[in-house]
Amino acid sequence: LEKVDETAPSNFPLWARWLCLLTFWPGVIWYLYYKLLVEDDLREFRGLGIGGSLVIVPFAIGLFAGVFGEFAYGALEGGFFDNGFAVAFYSAFAWIYLNQWFLYQKVNQLMEEAGRPAPLDPFGLFIPGWNFVTGIRQIHFLAEYWAIQRNEALPADAFAELFPFAKKPTLTLPELATTPSLWFNWAVIFGKA
C-alpha cells in the first residue's frame, strides 16, 4: 500500500475507501453462499454440474490468495503469470466465469425441458453490464423453474416487478438498450397500473 494517495482516485476520501472495502467482502460472501446453494441443488436434484463446493472453493482460494499476495507483496501489479499469487487470482476468475457459463446453459436447458424458451444469453458473461443483467435474470428464471417443478405459482418478485427486464421470457442486448419500459417500472413506485 505504498503511495496509496497517489493511486487512489482524486478527492476520494478515506471514509469512502473504507466503505468500499467493508461492503465488498459481505457481497463476495453472499455470492459464494448463493453459488454454493444453487450448484448443490442442481447437482442433488437434477444431477447437473459438479456441485457448489467444487465450484466455489477453487474460486475462493484463488481470490484470497491474490488479495493476500497484493497486500503482502504487490503481487497483482504485473502480468497474469508473474507469480503464483497472480496465477491463482486470475485463474480463480477464469474458473468462476467458466462455471457461470455452465450455469446459464443449465438454466436454459431446464427452462426448455419445462416447455419455456431459453431465457439467458451465456455470451452475456463477456459484455460488461450485460453480464450483470444476465446474472439477475438467471436468479429469477431458476426460481421460476423450481416453482414449476413444485407445481406452485412463482412468489411475487419485487425486484422483477421494479425492473421488468429481469422477468422477460427472452431478452437481447439491443432489445434492452432500445426498450425503456424494460429498464424501470415507475408504476410500482407511484402506484399506477
mmCIF file with all atom_site columns, C-alpha atoms in Angstrom:
data_model
loop_
_atom_site.group_PDB
_atom_site.id
_atom_site.type_symbol
_atom_site.label_atom_id
_atom_site.label_alt_id
_atom_site.label_comp_id
_atom_site.label_asym_id
_atom_site.label_entity_id
_atom_site.label_seq_id
_atom_site.pdbx_PDB_ins_code
_atom_site.Cartn_x
_atom_site.Cartn_y
_atom_site.Cartn_z
_atom_site.occupancy
_atom_site.B_iso_or_equiv
_atom_site.pdbx_formal_charge
_atom_site.auth_seq_id
_atom_site.auth_comp_id
_atom_site.auth_asym_id
_atom_site.auth_atom_id
_atom_site.pdbx_PDB_model_num
ATOM 1   C CA . LEU A 1 1   ? 0.000   0.000   0.000   1.00 0.00 ? 1   LEU A CA 1
ATOM 2   C CA . GLU A 1 2   ? 2.842   2.306   -0.800  1.00 0.00 ? 2   GLU A CA 1
ATOM 3   C CA . LYS A 1 3   ? 1.837   5.695   -2.190  1.00 0.00 ? 3   LYS A CA 1
ATOM 4   C CA . VAL A 1 4   ? -1.858  4.945   -1.706  1.00 0.00 ? 4   VAL A CA 1
ATOM 5   C CA . ASP A 1 5   ? -2.782  8.618   -2.016  1.00 0.00 ? 5   ASP A CA 1
ATOM 6   C CA . GLU A 1 6   ? -1.161  8.740   -5.455  1.00 0.00 ? 6   GLU A CA 1
ATOM 7   C CA . THR A 1 7   ? -3.028  5.690   -6.755  1.00 0.00 ? 7   THR A CA 1
ATOM 8   C CA . ALA A 1 8   ? -6.490  6.407   -5.324  1.00 0.00 ? 8   ALA A CA 1
ATOM 9   C CA . PRO A 1 9   ? -8.922  8.472   -7.404  1.00 0.00 ? 9   PRO A CA 1
ATOM 10  C CA . SER A 1 10  ? -8.558  12.220  -6.859  1.00 0.00 ? 10  SER A CA 1
ATOM 11  C CA . ASN A 1 11  ? -10.557 13.539  -3.922  1.00 0.00 ? 11  ASN A CA 1
ATOM 12  C CA . PHE A 1 12  ? -11.633 10.036  -2.894  1.00 0.00 ? 12  PHE A CA 1
ATOM 13  C CA . PRO A 1 13  ? -11.915 10.402  0.899   1.00 0.00 ? 13  PRO A CA 1
ATOM 14  C CA . LEU A 1 14  ? -10.545 7.825   3.274   1.00 0.00 ? 14  LEU A CA 1
ATOM 15  C CA . TRP A 1 15  ? -14.005 7.035   4.701   1.00 0.00 ? 15  TRP A CA 1
ATOM 16  C CA . ALA A 1 16  ? -15.216 6.165   1.175   1.00 0.00 ? 16  ALA A CA 1
ATOM 17  C CA . ARG A 1 17  ? -12.259 3.838   0.624   1.00 0.00 ? 17  ARG A CA 1
ATOM 18  C CA . TRP A 1 18  ? -13.078 2.026   3.865   1.00 0.00 ? 18  TRP A CA 1
ATOM 19  C CA . LEU A 1 19  ? -16.762 1.855   2.921   1.00 0.00 ? 19  LEU A CA 1
ATOM 20  C CA . CYS A 1 20  ? -15.859 0.198   -0.387  1.00 0.00 ? 20  CYS A CA 1
ATOM 21  C CA . LEU A 1 21  ? -13.559 -2.261  1.339   1.00 0.00 ? 21  LEU A CA 1
ATOM 22  C CA . LEU A 1 22  ? -16.044 -3.140  4.077   1.00 0.00 ? 22  LEU A CA 1
ATOM 23  C CA . THR A 1 23  ? -19.009 -3.642  1.740   1.00 0.00 ? 23  THR A CA 1
ATOM 24  C CA . PHE A 1 24  ? -17.066 -5.647  -0.850  1.00 0.00 ? 24  PHE A CA 1
ATOM 25  C CA . TRP A 1 25  ? -16.436 -8.667  1.374   1.00 0.00 ? 25  TRP A CA 1
ATOM 26  C CA . PRO A 1 26  ? -20.056 -9.206  2.508   1.00 0.00 ? 26  PRO A CA 1
ATOM 27  C CA . GLY A 1 27  ? -21.044 -9.128  -1.163  1.00 0.00 ? 27  GLY A CA 1
ATOM 28  C CA . VAL A 1 28  ? -18.423 -11.732 -2.039  1.00 0.00 ? 28  VAL A CA 1
ATOM 29  C CA . ILE A 1 29  ? -19.511 -13.942 0.868   1.00 0.00 ? 29  ILE A CA 1
ATOM 30  C CA . TRP A 1 30  ? -23.188 -13.669 -0.121  1.00 0.00 ? 30  TRP A CA 1
ATOM 31  C CA . TYR A 1 31  ? -22.342 -14.503 -3.737  1.00 0.00 ? 31  TYR A CA 1
ATOM 32  C CA . LEU A 1 32  ? -20.280 -17.533 -2.745  1.00 0.00 ? 32  LEU A CA 1
ATOM 33  C CA . TYR A 1 33  ? -23.017 -18.785 -0.423  1.00 0.00 ? 33  TYR A CA 1
ATOM 34  C CA . TYR A 1 34  ? -25.696 -18.328 -3.118  1.00 0.00 ? 34  TYR A CA 1
ATOM 35  C CA . LYS A 1 35  ? -23.483 -20.052 -5.692  1.00 0.00 ? 35  LYS A CA 1
ATOM 36  C CA . LEU A 1 36  ? -22.854 -22.956 -3.293  1.00 0.00 ? 36  LEU A CA 1
ATOM 37  C CA . LEU A 1 37  ? -26.587 -23.497 -2.739  1.00 0.00 ? 37  LEU A CA 1
ATOM 38  C CA . VAL A 1 38  ? -27.568 -23.190 -6.401  1.00 0.00 ? 38  VAL A CA 1
ATOM 39  C CA . GLU A 1 39  ? -24.871 -25.534 -7.648  1.00 0.00 ? 39  GLU A CA 1
ATOM 40  C CA . ASP A 1 40  ? -25.604 -28.058 -4.876  1.00 0.00 ? 40  ASP A CA 1
ATOM 41  C CA . ASP A 1 41  ? -29.342 -28.005 -5.642  1.00 0.00 ? 41  ASP A CA 1
ATOM 42  C CA . LEU A 1 42  ? -28.755 -28.567 -9.340  1.00 0.00 ? 42  LEU A CA 1
ATOM 43  C CA . ARG A 1 43  ? -26.363 -31.414 -8.585  1.00 0.00 ? 43  ARG A CA 1
ATOM 44  C CA . GLU A 1 44  ? -28.586 -33.061 -5.950  1.00 0.00 ? 44  GLU A CA 1
ATOM 45  C CA . PHE A 1 45  ? -31.992 -32.723 -7.596  1.00 0.00 ? 45  PHE A CA 1
ATOM 46  C CA . ARG A 1 46  ? -31.126 -32.823 -11.306 1.00 0.00 ? 46  ARG A CA 1
ATOM 47  C CA . GLY A 1 47  ? -27.680 -34.422 -11.470 1.00 0.00 ? 47  GLY A CA 1
ATOM 48  C CA . LEU A 1 48  ? -26.315 -31.351 -13.269 1.00 0.00 ? 48  LEU A CA 1
ATOM 49  C CA . GLY A 1 49  ? -22.908 -29.849 -12.634 1.00 0.00 ? 49  GLY A CA 1
ATOM 50  C CA . ILE A 1 50  ? -20.128 -30.607 -10.186 1.00 0.00 ? 50  ILE A CA 1
ATOM 51  C CA . GLY A 1 51  ? -21.687 -29.205 -7.012  1.00 0.00 ? 51  GLY A CA 1
ATOM 52  C CA . GLY A 1 52  ? -21.177 -25.995 -5.111  1.00 0.00 ? 52  GLY A CA 1
ATOM 53  C CA . SER A 1 53  ? -18.011 -26.834 -3.217  1.00 0.00 ? 53  SER A CA 1
ATOM 54  C CA . LEU A 1 54  ? -16.095 -27.777 -6.350  1.00 0.00 ? 54  LEU A CA 1
ATOM 55  C CA . VAL A 1 55  ? -17.223 -24.526 -7.956  1.00 0.00 ? 55  VAL A CA 1
ATOM 56  C CA . ILE A 1 56  ? -16.582 -22.049 -5.153  1.00 0.00 ? 56  ILE A CA 1
ATOM 57  C CA . VAL A 1 57  ? -13.606 -23.458 -3.230  1.00 0.00 ? 57  VAL A CA 1
ATOM 58  C CA . PRO A 1 58  ? -11.098 -23.001 -6.101  1.00 0.00 ? 58  PRO A CA 1
ATOM 59  C CA . PHE A 1 59  ? -12.515 -19.524 -6.736  1.00 0.00 ? 59  PHE A CA 1
ATOM 60  C CA . ALA A 1 60  ? -12.362 -18.521 -3.069  1.00 0.00 ? 60  ALA A CA 1
ATOM 61  C CA . ILE A 1 61  ? -8.815  -19.834 -2.646  1.00 0.00 ? 61  ILE A CA 1
ATOM 62  C CA . GLY A 1 62  ? -7.604  -18.033 -5.755  1.00 0.00 ? 62  GLY A CA 1
ATOM 63  C CA . LEU A 1 63  ? -9.367  -14.802 -4.833  1.00 0.00 ? 63  LEU A CA 1
ATOM 64  C CA . PHE A 1 64  ? -7.999  -14.749 -1.308  1.00 0.00 ? 64  PHE A CA 1
ATOM 65  C CA . ALA A 1 65  ? -4.508  -15.791 -2.468  1.00 0.00 ? 65  ALA A CA 1
ATOM 66  C CA . GLY A 1 66  ? -4.459  -12.929 -4.948  1.00 0.00 ? 66  GLY A CA 1
ATOM 67  C CA . VAL A 1 67  ? -5.718  -10.390 -2.419  1.00 0.00 ? 67  VAL A CA 1
ATOM 68  C CA . PHE A 1 68  ? -3.216  -11.596 0.172   1.00 0.00 ? 68  PHE A CA 1
ATOM 69  C CA . GLY A 1 69  ? -0.414  -11.505 -2.387  1.00 0.00 ? 69  GLY A CA 1
ATOM 70  C CA . GLU A 1 70  ? -1.348  -7.972  -3.383  1.00 0.00 ? 70  GLU A CA 1
ATOM 71  C CA . PHE A 1 71  ? -1.416  -6.681  0.175   1.00 0.00 ? 71  PHE A CA 1
ATOM 72  C CA . ALA A 1 72  ? 1.721   -8.540  1.232   1.00 0.00 ? 72  ALA A CA 1
ATOM 73  C CA . TYR A 1 73  ? 3.873   -8.305  -1.890  1.00 0.00 ? 73  TYR A CA 1
ATOM 74  C CA . GLY A 1 74  ? 2.156   -6.166  -4.530  1.00 0.00 ? 74  GLY A CA 1
ATOM 75  C CA . ALA A 1 75  ? 1.722   -9.424  -6.457  1.00 0.00 ? 75  ALA A CA 1
ATOM 76  C CA . LEU A 1 76  ? -1.004  -8.232  -8.844  1.00 0.00 ? 76  LEU A CA 1
ATOM 77  C CA . GLU A 1 77  ? 0.921   -5.257  -10.182 1.00 0.00 ? 77  GLU A CA 1
ATOM 78  C CA . GLY A 1 78  ? 2.414   -7.179  -13.122 1.00 0.00 ? 78  GLY A CA 1
ATOM 79  C CA . GLY A 1 79  ? 1.064   -9.665  -15.612 1.00 0.00 ? 79  GLY A CA 1
ATOM 80  C CA . PHE A 1 80  ? -1.124  -12.710 -15.263 1.00 0.00 ? 80  PHE A CA 1
ATOM 81  C CA . PHE A 1 81  ? 1.775   -15.150 -14.916 1.00 0.00 ? 81  PHE A CA 1
ATOM 82  C CA . ASP A 1 82  ? 4.300   -13.063 -12.960 1.00 0.00 ? 82  ASP A CA 1
ATOM 83  C CA . ASN A 1 83  ? 3.964   -15.046 -9.737  1.00 0.00 ? 83  ASN A CA 1
ATOM 84  C CA . GLY A 1 84  ? 1.883   -17.698 -8.029  1.00 0.00 ? 84  GLY A CA 1
ATOM 85  C CA . PHE A 1 85  ? -0.450  -15.174 -6.400  1.00 0.00 ? 85  PHE A CA 1
ATOM 86  C CA . ALA A 1 86  ? -1.304  -13.607 -9.758  1.00 0.00 ? 86  ALA A CA 1
ATOM 87  C CA . VAL A 1 87  ? -1.818  -17.006 -11.398 1.00 0.00 ? 87  VAL A CA 1
ATOM 88  C CA . ALA A 1 88  ? -4.128  -18.096 -8.557  1.00 0.00 ? 88  ALA A CA 1
ATOM 89  C CA . PHE A 1 89  ? -6.089  -14.839 -8.668  1.00 0.00 ? 89  PHE A CA 1
ATOM 90  C CA . TYR A 1 90  ? -6.675  -14.722 -12.423 1.00 0.00 ? 90  TYR A CA 1
ATOM 91  C CA . SER A 1 91  ? -7.269  -18.465 -12.652 1.00 0.00 ? 91  SER A CA 1
ATOM 92  C CA . ALA A 1 92  ? -9.968  -18.114 -9.993  1.00 0.00 ? 92  ALA A CA 1
ATOM 93  C CA . PHE A 1 93  ? -11.850 -15.647 -12.169 1.00 0.00 ? 93  PHE A CA 1
ATOM 94  C CA . ALA A 1 94  ? -11.443 -17.820 -15.258 1.00 0.00 ? 94  ALA A CA 1
ATOM 95  C CA . TRP A 1 95  ? -12.824 -20.735 -13.209 1.00 0.00 ? 95  TRP A CA 1
ATOM 96  C CA . ILE A 1 96  ? -15.858 -18.853 -11.915 1.00 0.00 ? 96  ILE A CA 1
ATOM 97  C CA . TYR A 1 97  ? -16.643 -17.448 -15.376 1.00 0.00 ? 97  TYR A CA 1
ATOM 98  C CA . LEU A 1 98  ? -16.449 -20.929 -16.881 1.00 0.00 ? 98  LEU A CA 1
ATOM 99  C CA . ASN A 1 99  ? -18.810 -22.259 -14.227 1.00 0.00 ? 99  ASN A CA 1
ATOM 100 C CA . GLN A 1 100 ? -21.155 -19.314 -14.659 1.00 0.00 ? 100 GLN A CA 1
ATOM 101 C CA . TRP A 1 101 ? -21.279 -20.154 -18.383 1.00 0.00 ? 101 TRP A CA 1
ATOM 102 C CA . PHE A 1 102 ? -22.247 -23.729 -17.474 1.00 0.00 ? 102 PHE A CA 1
ATOM 103 C CA . LEU A 1 103 ? -24.873 -22.465 -15.012 1.00 0.00 ? 103 LEU A CA 1
ATOM 104 C CA . TYR A 1 104 ? -26.508 -20.288 -17.671 1.00 0.00 ? 104 TYR A CA 1
ATOM 105 C CA . GLN A 1 105 ? -26.546 -23.258 -20.034 1.00 0.00 ? 105 GLN A CA 1
ATOM 106 C CA . LYS A 1 106 ? -28.114 -25.442 -17.304 1.00 0.00 ? 106 LYS A CA 1
ATOM 107 C CA . VAL A 1 107 ? -30.842 -22.887 -16.603 1.00 0.00 ? 107 VAL A CA 1
ATOM 108 C CA . ASN A 1 108 ? -31.595 -22.642 -20.335 1.00 0.00 ? 108 ASN A CA 1
ATOM 109 C CA . GLN A 1 109 ? -31.755 -26.443 -20.555 1.00 0.00 ? 109 GLN A CA 1
ATOM 110 C CA . LEU A 1 110 ? -34.104 -26.687 -17.576 1.00 0.00 ? 110 LEU A CA 1
ATOM 111 C CA . MET A 1 111 ? -36.433 -23.997 -18.890 1.00 0.00 ? 111 MET A CA 1
ATOM 112 C CA . GLU A 1 112 ? -36.581 -25.662 -22.309 1.00 0.00 ? 112 GLU A CA 1
ATOM 113 C CA . GLU A 1 113 ? -37.357 -29.010 -20.641 1.00 0.00 ? 113 GLU A CA 1
ATOM 114 C CA . ALA A 1 114 ? -40.210 -27.216 -18.828 1.00 0.00 ? 114 ALA A CA 1
ATOM 115 C CA . GLY A 1 115 ? -41.560 -26.047 -22.200 1.00 0.00 ? 115 GLY A CA 1
ATOM 116 C CA . ARG A 1 116 ? -40.319 -22.472 -21.903 1.00 0.00 ? 116 ARG A CA 1
ATOM 117 C CA . PRO A 1 117 ? -37.884 -20.615 -24.141 1.00 0.00 ? 117 PRO A CA 1
ATOM 118 C CA . ALA A 1 118 ? -34.233 -20.428 -23.121 1.00 0.00 ? 118 ALA A CA 1
ATOM 119 C CA . PRO A 1 119 ? -34.131 -17.087 -21.267 1.00 0.00 ? 119 PRO A CA 1
ATOM 120 C CA . LEU A 1 120 ? -30.404 -16.469 -20.834 1.00 0.00 ? 120 LEU A CA 1
ATOM 121 C CA . ASP A 1 121 ? -27.652 -15.309 -23.149 1.00 0.00 ? 121 ASP A CA 1
ATOM 122 C CA . PRO A 1 122 ? -24.492 -17.108 -21.974 1.00 0.00 ? 122 PRO A CA 1
ATOM 123 C CA . PHE A 1 123 ? -22.394 -14.686 -24.037 1.00 0.00 ? 123 PHE A CA 1
ATOM 124 C CA . GLY A 1 124 ? -23.645 -12.066 -21.593 1.00 0.00 ? 124 GLY A CA 1
ATOM 125 C CA . LEU A 1 125 ? -20.685 -13.040 -19.440 1.00 0.00 ? 125 LEU A CA 1
ATOM 126 C CA . PHE A 1 126 ? -18.304 -11.267 -21.771 1.00 0.00 ? 126 PHE A CA 1
ATOM 127 C CA . ILE A 1 127 ? -20.034 -7.892  -22.084 1.00 0.00 ? 127 ILE A CA 1
ATOM 128 C CA . PRO A 1 128 ? -19.643 -5.580  -19.081 1.00 0.00 ? 128 PRO A CA 1
ATOM 129 C CA . GLY A 1 129 ? -23.047 -4.638  -17.719 1.00 0.00 ? 129 GLY A CA 1
ATOM 130 C CA . TRP A 1 130 ? -24.822 -7.306  -19.760 1.00 0.00 ? 130 TRP A CA 1
ATOM 131 C CA . ASN A 1 131 ? -23.176 -9.926  -17.544 1.00 0.00 ? 131 ASN A CA 1
ATOM 132 C CA . PHE A 1 132 ? -24.886 -8.331  -14.530 1.00 0.00 ? 132 PHE A CA 1
ATOM 133 C CA . VAL A 1 133 ? -28.252 -8.324  -16.349 1.00 0.00 ? 133 VAL A CA 1
ATOM 134 C CA . THR A 1 134 ? -27.807 -11.984 -17.316 1.00 0.00 ? 134 THR A CA 1
ATOM 135 C CA . GLY A 1 135 ? -26.929 -12.910 -13.726 1.00 0.00 ? 135 GLY A CA 1
ATOM 136 C CA . ILE A 1 136 ? -30.034 -11.200 -12.373 1.00 0.00 ? 136 ILE A CA 1
ATOM 137 C CA . ARG A 1 137 ? -32.161 -12.986 -14.952 1.00 0.00 ? 137 ARG A CA 1
ATOM 138 C CA . GLN A 1 138 ? -30.557 -16.312 -14.024 1.00 0.00 ? 138 GLN A CA 1
ATOM 139 C CA . ILE A 1 139 ? -31.700 -15.884 -10.421 1.00 0.00 ? 139 ILE A CA 1
ATOM 140 C CA . HIS A 1 140 ? -35.279 -15.127 -11.499 1.00 0.00 ? 140 HIS A CA 1
ATOM 141 C CA . PHE A 1 141 ? -35.571 -17.949 -14.022 1.00 0.00 ? 141 PHE A CA 1
ATOM 142 C CA . LEU A 1 142 ? -34.007 -20.564 -11.777 1.00 0.00 ? 142 LEU A CA 1
ATOM 143 C CA . ALA A 1 143 ? -36.578 -19.607 -9.113  1.00 0.00 ? 143 ALA A CA 1
ATOM 144 C CA . GLU A 1 144 ? -39.299 -19.876 -11.764 1.00 0.00 ? 144 GLU A CA 1
ATOM 145 C CA . TYR A 1 145 ? -38.053 -23.315 -12.784 1.00 0.00 ? 145 TYR A CA 1
ATOM 146 C CA . TRP A 1 146 ? -38.177 -24.632 -9.210  1.00 0.00 ? 146 TRP A CA 1
ATOM 147 C CA . ALA A 1 147 ? -41.700 -23.182 -8.793  1.00 0.00 ? 147 ALA A CA 1
ATOM 148 C CA . ILE A 1 148 ? -42.776 -25.050 -11.949 1.00 0.00 ? 148 ILE A CA 1
ATOM 149 C CA . GLN A 1 149 ? -41.275 -28.263 -10.581 1.00 0.00 ? 149 GLN A CA 1
ATOM 150 C CA . ARG A 1 150 ? -43.206 -27.881 -7.318  1.00 0.00 ? 150 ARG A CA 1
ATOM 151 C CA . ASN A 1 151 ? -46.433 -27.009 -9.179  1.00 0.00 ? 151 ASN A CA 1
ATOM 152 C CA . GLU A 1 152 ? -46.547 -23.684 -7.365  1.00 0.00 ? 152 GLU A CA 1
ATOM 153 C CA . ALA A 1 153 ? -47.047 -20.164 -8.555  1.00 0.00 ? 153 ALA A CA 1
ATOM 154 C CA . LEU A 1 154 ? -43.856 -18.156 -8.609  1.00 0.00 ? 154 LEU A CA 1
ATOM 155 C CA . PRO A 1 155 ? -43.902 -15.967 -5.485  1.00 0.00 ? 155 PRO A CA 1
ATOM 156 C CA . ALA A 1 156 ? -44.078 -12.230 -6.057  1.00 0.00 ? 156 ALA A CA 1
ATOM 157 C CA . ASP A 1 157 ? -40.679 -10.934 -7.106  1.00 0.00 ? 157 ASP A CA 1
ATOM 158 C CA . ALA A 1 158 ? -40.442 -7.291  -6.076  1.00 0.00 ? 158 ALA A CA 1
ATOM 159 C CA . PHE A 1 159 ? -37.155 -6.827  -7.915  1.00 0.00 ? 159 PHE A CA 1
ATOM 160 C CA . ALA A 1 160 ? -38.555 -8.219  -11.174 1.00 0.00 ? 160 ALA A CA 1
ATOM 161 C CA . GLU A 1 161 ? -41.643 -6.040  -10.836 1.00 0.00 ? 161 GLU A CA 1
ATOM 162 C CA . LEU A 1 162 ? -39.464 -2.957  -10.452 1.00 0.00 ? 162 LEU A CA 1
ATOM 163 C CA . PHE A 1 163 ? -37.022 -3.968  -13.211 1.00 0.00 ? 163 PHE A CA 1
ATOM 164 C CA . PRO A 1 164 ? -39.094 -5.740  -15.905 1.00 0.00 ? 164 PRO A CA 1
ATOM 165 C CA . PHE A 1 165 ? -36.051 -6.917  -17.886 1.00 0.00 ? 165 PHE A CA 1
ATOM 166 C CA . ALA A 1 166 ? -35.460 -9.496  -15.142 1.00 0.00 ? 166 ALA A CA 1
ATOM 167 C CA . LYS A 1 167 ? -38.607 -11.486 -15.927 1.00 0.00 ? 167 LYS A CA 1
ATOM 168 C CA . LYS A 1 168 ? -38.988 -11.029 -19.687 1.00 0.00 ? 168 LYS A CA 1
ATOM 169 C CA . PRO A 1 169 ? -39.011 -14.578 -21.154 1.00 0.00 ? 169 PRO A CA 1
ATOM 170 C CA . THR A 1 170 ? -36.293 -13.785 -23.702 1.00 0.00 ? 170 THR A CA 1
ATOM 171 C CA . LEU A 1 171 ? -34.108 -10.712 -23.938 1.00 0.00 ? 171 LEU A CA 1
ATOM 172 C CA . THR A 1 172 ? -31.371 -9.437  -26.212 1.00 0.00 ? 172 THR A CA 1
ATOM 173 C CA . LEU A 1 173 ? -28.940 -6.634  -25.510 1.00 0.00 ? 173 LEU A CA 1
ATOM 174 C CA . PRO A 1 174 ? -30.264 -4.463  -28.392 1.00 0.00 ? 174 PRO A CA 1
ATOM 175 C CA . GLU A 1 175 ? -33.820 -5.031  -27.144 1.00 0.00 ? 175 GLU A CA 1
ATOM 176 C CA . LEU A 1 176 ? -32.901 -3.932  -23.638 1.00 0.00 ? 176 LEU A CA 1
ATOM 177 C CA . ALA A 1 177 ? -30.971 -0.924  -24.919 1.00 0.00 ? 177 ALA A CA 1
ATOM 178 C CA . THR A 1 178 ? -33.894 0.300   -27.061 1.00 0.00 ? 178 THR A CA 1
ATOM 179 C CA . THR A 1 179 ? -36.888 -0.511  -24.837 1.00 0.00 ? 179 THR A CA 1
ATOM 180 C CA . PRO A 1 180 ? -37.081 1.919   -21.897 1.00 0.00 ? 180 PRO A CA 1
ATOM 181 C CA . SER A 1 181 ? -40.160 0.175   -20.486 1.00 0.00 ? 181 SER A CA 1
ATOM 182 C CA . LEU A 1 182 ? -37.889 -2.764  -19.593 1.00 0.00 ? 182 LEU A CA 1
ATOM 183 C CA . TRP A 1 183 ? -35.493 -0.611  -17.561 1.00 0.00 ? 183 TRP A CA 1
ATOM 184 C CA . PHE A 1 184 ? -37.676 0.505   -14.698 1.00 0.00 ? 184 PHE A CA 1
ATOM 185 C CA . ASN A 1 185 ? -41.378 0.213   -13.834 1.00 0.00 ? 185 ASN A CA 1
ATOM 186 C CA . TRP A 1 186 ? -42.343 3.602   -12.413 1.00 0.00 ? 186 TRP A CA 1
ATOM 187 C CA . ALA A 1 187 ? -45.917 2.393   -11.831 1.00 0.00 ? 187 ALA A CA 1
ATOM 188 C CA . VAL A 1 188 ? -44.622 0.194   -8.991  1.00 0.00 ? 188 VAL A CA 1
ATOM 189 C CA . ILE A 1 189 ? -43.280 3.304   -7.250  1.00 0.00 ? 189 ILE A CA 1
ATOM 190 C CA . PHE A 1 190 ? -46.204 5.621   -7.944  1.00 0.00 ? 190 PHE A CA 1
ATOM 191 C CA . GLY A 1 191 ? -48.989 3.037   -7.704  1.00 0.00 ? 191 GLY A CA 1
ATOM 192 C CA . LYS A 1 192 ? -50.286 3.420   -11.258 1.00 0.00 ? 192 LYS A CA 1
ATOM 193 C CA . ALA A 1 193 ? -51.365 0.357   -13.166 1.00 0.00 ? 193 ALA A CA 1
#
